[in-house]
CSV table of N, CA and C and ligand atoms in Angstrom, one decimal:
chain,number,residue,atom,x,y,z
A,1,MET,N,0.8,-1.2,0.0
A,1,MET,CA,0.0,0.0,0.0
A,1,MET,C,0.9,1.2,0.0
A,2,GLU,N,0.3,2.3,-0.6
A,2,GLU,CA,1.0,3.6,-0.6
A,2,GLU,C,0.4,4.5,0.4
A,3,ARG,N,1.2,5.4,1.0
A,3,ARG,CA,0.7,6.4,1.9
A,3,ARG,C,0.6,7.7,1.2
A,4,ILE,N,-0.6,8.4,1.3
A,4,ILE,CA,-0.7,9.7,0.7
A,4,ILE,C,-1.1,10.7,1.8
A,5,SER,N,-0.9,11.9,1.5
A,5,SER,CA,-1.4,12.9,2.5
A,5,SER,C,-2.2,14.0,1.7
A,6,ILE,N,-3.4,14.3,2.3
A,6,ILE,CA,-4.3,15.3,1.6
A,6,ILE,C,-4.7,16.4,2.5
A,7,THR,N,-5.1,17.5,1.9
A,7,THR,CA,-5.5,18.7,2.7
A,7,THR,C,-7.0,18.8,2.4
A,8,VAL,N,-7.8,18.9,3.5
A,8,VAL,CA,-9.3,19.1,3.3
A,8,VAL,C,-9.7,20.2,4.3
A,9,SER,N,-10.9,20.8,4.0
A,9,SER,CA,-11.4,21.8,4.9
A,9,SER,C,-11.9,21.1,6.2
A,10,GLU,N,-12.0,21.9,7.3
A,10,GLU,CA,-12.5,21.4,8.5
A,10,GLU,C,-13.9,20.8,8.4
A,11,GLU,N,-14.7,21.5,7.6
A,11,GLU,CA,-16.1,21.2,7.4
A,11,GLU,C,-16.2,19.8,6.8
A,12,LEU,N,-15.4,19.6,5.7
A,12,LEU,CA,-15.4,18.3,5.0
A,12,LEU,C,-15.0,17.2,5.9
A,13,LEU,N,-14.0,17.4,6.7
A,13,LEU,CA,-13.4,16.4,7.6
A,13,LEU,C,-14.5,16.0,8.7
A,14,ARG,N,-15.1,17.1,9.2
A,14,ARG,CA,-16.2,16.8,10.2
A,14,ARG,C,-17.3,15.9,9.6
A,15,GLU,N,-17.7,16.3,8.4
A,15,GLU,CA,-18.7,15.5,7.7
A,15,GLU,C,-18.3,14.1,7.5
A,16,LEU,N,-17.1,13.9,7.0
A,16,LEU,CA,-16.5,12.6,6.8
A,16,LEU,C,-16.5,11.8,8.1
A,17,ASP,N,-16.0,12.4,9.2
A,17,ASP,CA,-16.0,11.7,10.4
A,17,ASP,C,-17.4,11.3,10.9
A,18,ARG,N,-18.3,12.1,10.7
A,18,ARG,CA,-19.7,11.8,11.1
A,18,ARG,C,-20.2,10.6,10.4
A,19,ILE,N,-20.0,10.6,9.0
A,19,ILE,CA,-20.4,9.4,8.2
A,19,ILE,C,-19.7,8.2,8.7
A,20,LEU,N,-18.4,8.3,8.9
A,20,LEU,CA,-17.6,7.1,9.3
A,20,LEU,C,-18.1,6.5,10.6
A,21,ARG,N,-18.5,7.4,11.6
A,21,ARG,CA,-19.0,7.0,12.8
A,21,ARG,C,-20.3,6.2,12.6
A,22,GLU,N,-21.2,6.8,11.8
A,22,GLU,CA,-22.5,6.2,11.5
A,22,GLU,C,-22.4,4.8,10.9
A,23,LYS,N,-21.4,4.7,10.0
A,23,LYS,CA,-21.2,3.4,9.3
A,23,LYS,C,-20.3,2.5,10.1
A,24,GLU,N,-19.9,2.9,11.3
A,24,GLU,CA,-19.0,2.2,12.2
A,24,GLU,C,-17.8,1.7,11.4
A,25,CYS,N,-17.3,2.6,10.7
A,25,CYS,CA,-16.1,2.4,9.9
A,25,CYS,C,-14.8,2.4,10.8
A,26,ALA,N,-14.0,1.4,10.6
A,26,ALA,CA,-12.8,1.2,11.5
A,26,ALA,C,-11.9,2.4,11.5
A,27,SER,N,-11.6,3.1,10.4
A,27,SER,CA,-10.7,4.2,10.4
A,27,SER,C,-11.0,5.1,9.2
A,28,ARG,N,-10.4,6.3,9.3
A,28,ARG,CA,-10.5,7.3,8.2
A,28,ARG,C,-9.9,6.6,6.9
A,29,SER,N,-8.8,6.0,7.0
A,29,SER,CA,-8.2,5.3,5.8
A,29,SER,C,-9.1,4.4,5.2
A,30,GLU,N,-9.8,3.6,6.0
A,30,GLU,CA,-10.7,2.6,5.4
A,30,GLU,C,-11.9,3.3,4.7
A,31,GLY,N,-12.4,4.4,5.3
A,31,GLY,CA,-13.5,5.2,4.7
A,31,GLY,C,-13.0,5.8,3.5
A,32,LEU,N,-11.8,6.4,3.4
A,32,LEU,CA,-11.3,7.1,2.2
A,32,LEU,C,-11.1,6.1,1.1
A,33,ARG,N,-10.6,4.9,1.5
A,33,ARG,CA,-10.4,3.9,0.4
A,33,ARG,C,-11.7,3.5,-0.2
A,34,ASP,N,-12.7,3.4,0.6
A,34,ASP,CA,-14.1,3.1,0.1
A,34,ASP,C,-14.6,4.2,-0.8
A,35,ALA,N,-14.4,5.5,-0.4
A,35,ALA,CA,-14.8,6.6,-1.2
A,35,ALA,C,-14.0,6.7,-2.5
A,36,ILE,N,-12.8,6.4,-2.5
A,36,ILE,CA,-12.0,6.4,-3.7
A,36,ILE,C,-12.5,5.3,-4.7
A,37,ARG,N,-12.8,4.1,-4.2
A,37,ARG,CA,-13.3,3.1,-5.0
A,37,ARG,C,-14.6,3.5,-5.7
A,38,LYS,N,-15.5,4.1,-4.9
A,38,LYS,CA,-16.8,4.6,-5.4
A,38,LYS,C,-16.6,5.7,-6.5
A,39,TYR,N,-15.6,6.5,-6.3
A,39,TYR,CA,-15.3,7.6,-7.2
A,39,TYR,C,-14.8,7.0,-8.5
A,40,ILE,N,-14.0,6.0,-8.4
A,40,ILE,CA,-13.4,5.3,-9.6
A,40,ILE,C,-14.6,4.6,-10.4
A,41,ALA,N,-15.4,3.9,-9.7
A,41,ALA,CA,-16.5,3.2,-10.3
A,41,ALA,C,-17.5,4.2,-11.0
A,42,GLU,N,-17.7,5.4,-10.4
A,42,GLU,CA,-18.5,6.4,-11.0
A,42,GLU,C,-17.9,7.0,-12.3
A,43,GLN,N,-16.6,7.2,-12.2
A,43,GLN,CA,-15.9,7.7,-13.4
A,43,GLN,C,-15.9,6.7,-14.5
A,44,LYS,N,-15.9,5.4,-14.2
A,44,LYS,CA,-15.9,4.4,-15.2
A,44,LYS,C,-17.3,4.4,-15.9
A,45,ILE,N,-18.3,4.6,-15.2
A,45,ILE,CA,-19.7,4.7,-15.8
A,45,ILE,C,-19.7,5.9,-16.7
A,46,LEU,N,-19.1,7.0,-16.3
A,46,LEU,CA,-19.1,8.2,-17.2
A,46,LEU,C,-18.3,8.0,-18.4
A,47,ASP,N,-17.2,7.2,-18.3
A,47,ASP,CA,-16.4,6.9,-19.4
A,47,ASP,C,-17.1,6.1,-20.5
A,48,GLY,N,-18.1,5.3,-20.0
A,48,GLY,CA,-18.9,4.5,-20.9
A,48,GLY,C,-20.0,5.2,-21.6
A,49,LEU,N,-20.2,6.5,-21.3
A,49,LEU,CA,-21.3,7.2,-21.9
A,49,LEU,C,-21.0,7.6,-23.3
A,50,LYS,N,-21.5,6.8,-24.3
A,50,LYS,CA,-21.2,7.1,-25.7
A,50,LYS,C,-22.6,7.2,-26.4
A,51,GLY,N,-22.7,7.9,-27.5
A,51,GLY,CA,-23.9,8.0,-28.2
A,51,GLY,C,-24.9,8.8,-27.5
A,52,ASP,N,-26.2,8.7,-27.9
A,52,ASP,CA,-27.2,9.5,-27.2
A,52,ASP,C,-27.6,9.0,-25.9
A,53,VAL,N,-27.8,9.9,-25.0
A,53,VAL,CA,-28.2,9.6,-23.6
A,53,VAL,C,-29.3,10.6,-23.2
A,54,ALA,N,-30.1,10.1,-22.2
A,54,ALA,CA,-31.0,11.0,-21.5
A,54,ALA,C,-31.0,10.8,-20.0
A,55,GLY,N,-31.1,11.9,-19.3
A,55,GLY,CA,-31.0,11.8,-17.9
A,55,GLY,C,-31.1,13.1,-17.2
A,56,SER,N,-30.6,13.1,-15.9
A,56,SER,CA,-30.6,14.4,-15.2
A,56,SER,C,-29.4,14.5,-14.3
A,57,ILE,N,-29.1,15.8,-14.1
A,57,ILE,CA,-27.9,16.1,-13.2
A,57,ILE,C,-28.5,16.8,-11.9
A,58,ASN,N,-28.2,16.3,-10.8
A,58,ASN,CA,-28.6,16.9,-9.5
A,58,ASN,C,-27.5,17.7,-8.9
A,59,LEU,N,-27.7,18.9,-8.7
A,59,LEU,CA,-26.6,19.8,-8.1
A,59,LEU,C,-27.1,20.4,-6.8
A,60,ILE,N,-26.2,20.4,-5.8
A,60,ILE,CA,-26.4,21.1,-4.6
A,60,ILE,C,-25.2,22.1,-4.4
A,61,TYR,N,-25.5,23.3,-4.2
A,61,TYR,CA,-24.4,24.3,-4.1
A,61,TYR,C,-24.7,25.4,-3.1
A,62,ASP,N,-23.6,26.0,-2.6
A,62,ASP,CA,-23.6,27.1,-1.7
A,62,ASP,C,-23.7,28.3,-2.5
A,63,HIS,N,-24.8,29.0,-2.5
A,63,HIS,CA,-25.0,30.1,-3.5
A,63,HIS,C,-24.2,31.4,-3.1
A,64,SER,N,-23.6,31.3,-1.9
A,64,SER,CA,-22.8,32.5,-1.5
A,64,SER,C,-21.3,32.4,-1.9
A,65,ALA,N,-21.0,31.2,-2.5
A,65,ALA,CA,-19.6,31.0,-3.0
A,65,ALA,C,-19.3,32.1,-4.1
A,66,PRO,N,-18.1,32.7,-4.1
A,66,PRO,CA,-17.8,33.8,-5.0
A,66,PRO,C,-18.1,33.4,-6.5
A,67,LYS,N,-18.8,34.2,-7.2
A,67,LYS,CA,-19.1,34.0,-8.6
A,67,LYS,C,-19.7,32.7,-9.0
A,68,ILE,N,-20.3,32.0,-8.1
A,68,ILE,CA,-20.8,30.6,-8.4
A,68,ILE,C,-22.0,30.7,-9.4
A,69,LEU,N,-22.9,31.7,-9.1
A,69,LEU,CA,-24.1,31.8,-10.0
A,69,LEU,C,-23.7,32.1,-11.4
A,70,GLU,N,-22.8,33.0,-11.6
A,70,GLU,CA,-22.3,33.4,-12.9
A,70,GLU,C,-21.7,32.2,-13.6
A,71,ARG,N,-20.8,31.4,-12.9
A,71,ARG,CA,-20.2,30.3,-13.5
A,71,ARG,C,-21.2,29.2,-13.9
A,72,LEU,N,-22.2,29.0,-13.0
A,72,LEU,CA,-23.1,27.9,-13.3
A,72,LEU,C,-24.0,28.3,-14.5
A,73,ILE,N,-24.3,29.6,-14.6
A,73,ILE,CA,-25.1,30.0,-15.7
A,73,ILE,C,-24.3,30.0,-17.0
A,74,ASP,N,-23.1,30.5,-17.0
A,74,ASP,CA,-22.2,30.5,-18.1
A,74,ASP,C,-22.1,29.1,-18.7
A,75,THR,N,-21.8,28.1,-17.7
A,75,THR,CA,-21.6,26.7,-18.1
A,75,THR,C,-22.8,26.2,-18.8
A,76,GLN,N,-24.0,26.5,-18.2
A,76,GLN,CA,-25.2,25.9,-18.8
A,76,GLN,C,-25.5,26.5,-20.1
A,77,HIS,N,-25.2,27.8,-20.3
A,77,HIS,CA,-25.4,28.4,-21.7
A,77,HIS,C,-24.5,27.7,-22.7
A,78,HIS,N,-23.2,27.4,-22.2
A,78,HIS,CA,-22.2,26.8,-23.1
A,78,HIS,C,-22.7,25.4,-23.5
A,79,PHE,N,-23.5,24.7,-22.7
A,79,PHE,CA,-23.9,23.4,-23.0
A,79,PHE,C,-25.4,23.3,-23.3
A,80,SER,N,-25.9,24.4,-23.9
A,80,SER,CA,-27.4,24.4,-24.2
A,80,SER,C,-27.8,23.3,-25.2
A,81,ASP,N,-26.7,22.8,-26.0
A,81,ASP,CA,-27.0,21.7,-26.9
A,81,ASP,C,-27.5,20.4,-26.3
A,82,VAL,N,-27.1,20.2,-25.0
A,82,VAL,CA,-27.5,19.0,-24.3
A,82,VAL,C,-28.4,19.2,-23.1
A,83,ILE,N,-28.7,20.5,-22.8
A,83,ILE,CA,-29.6,20.8,-21.7
A,83,ILE,C,-31.0,21.0,-22.2
A,84,ASP,N,-31.9,20.3,-21.7
A,84,ASP,CA,-33.3,20.4,-22.1
A,84,ASP,C,-34.0,21.4,-21.2
A,85,SER,N,-33.9,21.3,-19.9
A,85,SER,CA,-34.5,22.2,-19.0
A,85,SER,C,-33.9,22.1,-17.6
A,86,SER,N,-34.2,23.0,-16.7
A,86,SER,CA,-33.7,22.9,-15.4
A,86,SER,C,-34.7,23.4,-14.4
A,87,LEU,N,-34.6,22.9,-13.1
A,87,LEU,CA,-35.5,23.3,-12.1
A,87,LEU,C,-34.6,23.7,-10.9
A,88,HIS,N,-34.9,24.9,-10.3
A,88,HIS,CA,-34.1,25.5,-9.2
A,88,HIS,C,-35.0,25.4,-8.0
A,89,VAL,N,-34.4,25.0,-6.9
A,89,VAL,CA,-35.1,24.9,-5.6
A,89,VAL,C,-34.2,25.6,-4.6
A,90,HIS,N,-34.7,26.6,-3.8
A,90,HIS,CA,-33.9,27.3,-2.8
A,90,HIS,C,-34.1,26.4,-1.5
A,91,LEU,N,-33.0,25.7,-1.1
A,91,LEU,CA,-33.1,24.7,0.0
A,91,LEU,C,-33.2,25.4,1.4
A,92,ASP,N,-32.3,26.3,1.6
A,92,ASP,CA,-32.3,27.1,2.8
A,92,ASP,C,-31.7,28.4,2.5
A,93,ARG,N,-31.3,29.2,3.5
A,93,ARG,CA,-30.7,30.5,3.2
A,93,ARG,C,-29.4,30.5,2.4
A,94,GLY,N,-28.7,29.4,2.5
A,94,GLY,CA,-27.4,29.4,1.8
A,94,GLY,C,-27.3,28.4,0.7
A,95,HIS,N,-28.2,27.4,0.6
A,95,HIS,CA,-28.1,26.3,-0.4
A,95,HIS,C,-29.2,26.3,-1.4
A,96,CYS,N,-28.7,25.9,-2.6
A,96,CYS,CA,-29.7,25.8,-3.7
A,96,CYS,C,-29.5,24.4,-4.3
A,97,MET,N,-30.6,23.9,-4.8
A,97,MET,CA,-30.6,22.6,-5.6
A,97,MET,C,-31.0,22.9,-7.0
A,98,GLU,N,-30.4,22.2,-7.9
A,98,GLU,CA,-30.8,22.4,-9.3
A,98,GLU,C,-30.8,21.0,-9.9
A,99,ALA,N,-31.9,20.7,-10.6
A,99,ALA,CA,-32.1,19.5,-11.4
A,99,ALA,C,-32.0,19.9,-12.8
A,100,ILE,N,-31.0,19.4,-13.5
A,100,ILE,CA,-30.9,19.8,-14.9
A,100,ILE,C,-31.1,18.5,-15.8
A,101,VAL,N,-32.1,18.7,-16.7
A,101,VAL,CA,-32.5,17.5,-17.6
A,101,VAL,C,-31.6,17.6,-18.8
A,102,VAL,N,-30.9,16.5,-19.0
A,102,VAL,CA,-29.9,16.5,-20.1
A,102,VAL,C,-30.4,15.4,-21.2
A,103,ARG,N,-30.0,15.7,-22.4
A,103,ARG,CA,-30.4,14.9,-23.5
A,103,ARG,C,-29.5,15.2,-24.7
A,104,GLY,N,-28.8,14.1,-25.2
A,104,GLY,CA,-27.9,14.3,-26.3
A,104,GLY,C,-26.7,13.5,-26.2
A,105,GLU,N,-25.6,13.9,-26.8
A,105,GLU,CA,-24.4,13.2,-27.0
A,105,GLU,C,-23.7,13.0,-25.6
A,106,GLY,N,-23.5,11.7,-25.3
A,106,GLY,CA,-22.9,11.3,-24.0
A,106,GLY,C,-21.6,12.0,-23.6
A,107,GLU,N,-20.7,12.1,-24.6
A,107,GLU,CA,-19.4,12.8,-24.4
A,107,GLU,C,-19.6,14.2,-23.9
A,108,ARG,N,-20.6,14.9,-24.5
A,108,ARG,CA,-20.9,16.3,-24.1
A,108,ARG,C,-21.5,16.4,-22.7
A,109,VAL,N,-22.4,15.4,-22.4
A,109,VAL,CA,-23.0,15.3,-21.1
A,109,VAL,C,-21.9,15.1,-20.0
A,110,LYS,N,-21.0,14.2,-20.3
A,110,LYS,CA,-19.9,13.9,-19.4
A,110,LYS,C,-19.0,15.2,-19.2
A,111,GLU,N,-18.8,15.9,-20.3
A,111,GLU,CA,-18.0,17.1,-20.2
A,111,GLU,C,-18.7,18.1,-19.3
A,112,LEU,N,-20.1,18.2,-19.4
A,112,LEU,CA,-20.9,19.1,-18.6
A,112,LEU,C,-20.8,18.8,-17.1
A,113,ILE,N,-21.0,17.5,-16.8
A,113,ILE,CA,-21.0,17.1,-15.4
A,113,ILE,C,-19.6,17.4,-14.8
A,114,ASN,N,-18.5,17.1,-15.6
A,114,ASN,CA,-17.2,17.4,-15.0
A,114,ASN,C,-17.0,18.8,-14.8
A,115,ARG,N,-17.5,19.7,-15.7
A,115,ARG,CA,-17.3,21.1,-15.6
A,115,ARG,C,-18.1,21.6,-14.4
A,116,LEU,N,-19.3,21.2,-14.2
A,116,LEU,CA,-20.2,21.6,-13.1
A,116,LEU,C,-19.5,21.2,-11.8
A,117,SER,N,-19.0,20.0,-11.7
A,117,SER,CA,-18.5,19.5,-10.4
A,117,SER,C,-17.2,20.3,-10.0
A,118,SER,N,-16.5,20.8,-11.0
A,118,SER,CA,-15.3,21.5,-10.7
A,118,SER,C,-15.5,23.0,-10.2
A,119,ILE,N,-16.7,23.5,-10.3
A,119,ILE,CA,-17.0,24.8,-9.9
A,119,ILE,C,-17.0,24.9,-8.3
A,120,LYS,N,-16.2,25.9,-7.8
A,120,LYS,CA,-16.0,26.0,-6.4
A,120,LYS,C,-17.4,26.4,-5.7
A,121,GLY,N,-17.8,25.6,-4.7
A,121,GLY,CA,-19.0,25.9,-4.0
A,121,GLY,C,-20.1,24.8,-4.3
A,122,VAL,N,-19.8,24.0,-5.4
A,122,VAL,CA,-20.7,22.9,-5.7
A,122,VAL,C,-20.4,21.8,-4.8
A,123,LYS,N,-21.4,21.4,-4.0
A,123,LYS,CA,-21.1,20.4,-2.9
A,123,LYS,C,-21.5,19.0,-3.4
A,124,HIS,N,-22.4,18.9,-4.4
A,124,HIS,CA,-22.8,17.6,-4.8
A,124,HIS,C,-23.2,17.8,-6.3
A,125,ALA,N,-22.7,16.9,-7.1
A,125,ALA,CA,-23.1,16.9,-8.5
A,125,ALA,C,-23.2,15.4,-9.0
A,126,LYS,N,-24.4,15.0,-9.3
A,126,LYS,CA,-24.6,13.6,-9.7
A,126,LYS,C,-25.4,13.5,-10.9
A,127,LEU,N,-24.9,12.6,-11.8
A,127,LEU,CA,-25.6,12.4,-13.1
A,127,LEU,C,-26.2,11.0,-13.1
A,128,GLU,N,-27.5,11.0,-13.5
A,128,GLU,CA,-28.2,9.7,-13.7
A,128,GLU,C,-28.5,9.7,-15.2
A,129,ALA,N,-27.9,8.8,-16.0
A,129,ALA,CA,-28.2,8.9,-17.4
A,129,ALA,C,-28.4,7.5,-18.0
A,130,VAL,N,-29.3,7.4,-18.9
A,130,VAL,CA,-29.6,6.1,-19.6
A,130,VAL,C,-29.1,6.3,-21.0
A,131,PRO,N,-28.1,5.3,-21.4
A,131,PRO,CA,-27.6,5.4,-22.8
A,131,PRO,C,-28.6,4.8,-23.8
A,132,GLY,N,-28.4,5.1,-25.0
A,132,GLY,CA,-29.2,4.5,-26.1
A,132,GLY,C,-30.6,5.1,-26.2
A,133,VAL,N,-30.8,6.3,-25.6
A,133,VAL,CA,-32.2,6.9,-25.7
A,133,VAL,C,-32.1,8.0,-26.8
A,134,PRO,N,-33.0,8.0,-27.8
A,134,PRO,CA,-33.0,9.0,-28.8
A,134,PRO,C,-33.4,10.4,-28.3
B,201,LIG,NI1,-31.7,29.3,-4.9
């Protein structure tokens, strides 16, 4: 096994520890190995998205993060070829949820989810997509 060292925010670490306690996970290392395996499995599913797909992206974000609204809107305009519609829900004073319906070329949808996930302040971005849908 290799040893790695990472830097995370206090908030993220607190949340991780809470989940690990709930799951009665033996250690942070074990929990992080599990998270890495899930991340890899998710990326493999994205890699397999070819041809036409239909689905939705669920986003949860902190709307007070600097320039986040501008970045989310810019990105969605840039991908209007695969975005069918979107629904915005104000969750609480600081958080928003957005459900984006996507339809079109899988590679473009994959590019979109990767772009959205990388925007600072986006706490959750998940794509559910079915391939082979016209
Ligand atoms: Ni909102």
